[in-house]
Amino acid sequence: MTKTKDDSPSEEKASVTLPGTVEKIIPAVGHHEPEKAQIAVDGTDELYGEIRIDNTLQDEAGNKVKLKRGAEVEVTIAADSEATTKKQPEPNPDSK
């Protein structure tokens, strides 16, 4: 998936950006599957902290580029306001 300016998080979206590192590059399987980049996302549960994406990106000039193993990246999760609810405050253990 190619990110465009219209896809960027706007003021109307709730978002979080987490650091990550490209752990490995997975070669394409056949002609129909693209190369994948496996990214370890910091700040996640150990068993769920990796994602795989198509290793096809676009730079500012519109050139096709791909991630390298060991590259530091940012992973942004964004959601429309209709897809979120207010978080309840956590109880203060010091108050009695």
Short mmCIF file of C-alpha atoms in Angstrom, two decimals:
data_model
loop_
_atom_site.label_atom_id
_atom_site.label_comp_id
_atom_site.label_asym_id
_atom_site.label_seq_id
_atom_site.Cartn_x
_atom_site.Cartn_y
_atom_site.Cartn_z
CA MET A 1 0.00 0.00 0.00
CA THR A 2 1.38 3.39 -0.95
CA LYS A 3 0.84 6.21 1.50
CA THR A 4 -0.37 9.49 0.08
CA LYS A 5 -0.88 12.88 1.68
CA ASP A 6 -4.59 12.06 2.01
CA ASP A 7 -3.65 9.02 4.13
CA SER A 8 -1.67 11.04 6.69
CA PRO A 9 -3.15 11.36 10.17
CA SER A 10 -5.22 14.52 10.46
CA GLU A 11 -6.34 16.52 13.46
CA GLU A 12 -9.60 14.53 13.39
CA LYS A 13 -7.84 11.21 13.97
CA ALA A 14 -6.54 9.73 17.20
CA SER A 15 -3.08 8.28 16.65
CA VAL A 16 0.00 6.77 18.23
CA THR A 17 3.43 6.42 16.63
CA LEU A 18 5.78 3.69 17.86
CA PRO A 19 9.42 3.10 16.97
CA GLY A 20 10.37 -0.11 15.22
CA THR A 21 13.25 -1.91 13.54
CA VAL A 22 13.28 -3.92 10.32
CA GLU A 23 14.25 -7.40 11.57
CA LYS A 24 14.37 -9.23 8.27
CA ILE A 25 13.58 -9.03 4.59
CA ILE A 26 11.51 -11.95 3.32
CA PRO A 27 12.10 -12.71 -0.36
CA ALA A 28 9.18 -12.73 -2.81
CA VAL A 29 7.48 -16.07 -3.29
CA GLY A 30 6.72 -16.51 -6.97
CA HIS A 31 5.74 -13.69 -9.29
CA HIS A 32 2.53 -12.73 -7.49
CA GLU A 33 3.82 -12.12 -3.96
CA PRO A 34 6.01 -9.07 -3.26
CA GLU A 35 9.06 -9.01 -1.00
CA LYS A 36 8.08 -8.39 2.65
CA ALA A 37 9.74 -6.46 5.47
CA GLN A 38 9.27 -7.83 8.99
CA ILE A 39 9.23 -5.02 11.53
CA ALA A 40 9.60 -5.41 15.31
CA VAL A 41 7.48 -2.68 16.91
CA ASP A 42 8.72 -1.36 20.27
CA GLY A 43 6.21 -0.91 23.09
CA THR A 44 4.08 -3.96 22.24
CA ASP A 45 3.51 -7.32 23.90
CA GLU A 46 6.34 -9.71 23.07
CA LEU A 47 4.16 -12.22 21.20
CA TYR A 48 2.44 -9.55 19.09
CA GLY A 49 5.21 -7.09 18.37
CA GLU A 50 6.01 -7.96 14.75
CA ILE A 51 4.28 -6.95 11.55
CA ARG A 52 5.00 -7.80 7.94
CA ILE A 53 4.39 -5.34 5.15
CA ASP A 54 5.05 -5.26 1.43
CA ASN A 55 8.56 -3.89 1.05
CA THR A 56 7.47 -1.33 -1.52
CA LEU A 57 7.63 2.32 -0.50
CA GLN A 58 7.84 5.64 -2.26
CA ASP A 59 10.25 8.48 -1.43
CA GLU A 60 9.44 12.20 -1.53
CA ALA A 61 10.31 12.35 -5.24
CA GLY A 62 7.96 9.47 -6.09
CA ASN A 63 10.75 6.94 -6.65
CA LYS A 64 10.16 3.33 -5.60
CA VAL A 65 12.35 2.35 -2.65
CA LYS A 66 12.52 -0.52 -0.15
CA LEU A 67 13.55 -0.92 3.47
CA LYS A 68 16.90 -2.40 4.53
CA ARG A 69 17.41 -4.91 7.32
CA GLY A 70 18.21 -3.04 10.55
CA ALA A 71 16.50 0.18 9.44
CA GLU A 72 14.83 2.19 12.19
CA VAL A 73 11.23 3.06 11.28
CA GLU A 74 8.10 4.58 12.79
CA VAL A 75 4.78 2.75 12.82
CA THR A 76 1.71 5.00 13.10
CA ILE A 77 -1.74 3.72 14.05
CA ALA A 78 -4.52 6.22 13.31
CA ALA A 79 -8.28 5.95 13.80
CA ASP A 80 -11.22 8.21 13.02
CA SER A 81 -12.89 9.69 16.09
CA GLU A 82 -15.96 7.49 15.47
CA ALA A 83 -13.74 4.42 16.00
CA THR A 84 -12.54 5.47 19.47
CA THR A 85 -13.98 5.87 22.97
CA LYS A 86 -12.73 7.90 25.90
CA LYS A 87 -10.36 5.99 28.14
CA GLN A 88 -11.49 5.71 31.74
CA PRO A 89 -9.00 7.11 34.24
CA GLU A 90 -7.03 4.44 36.05
CA PRO A 91 -7.62 4.26 39.81
CA ASN A 92 -4.94 5.89 41.92
CA PRO A 93 -3.53 3.20 44.26
CA ASP A 94 -2.40 5.89 46.76
CA SER A 95 -5.91 7.27 47.34
CA LYS A 96 -7.99 5.55 50.03
#
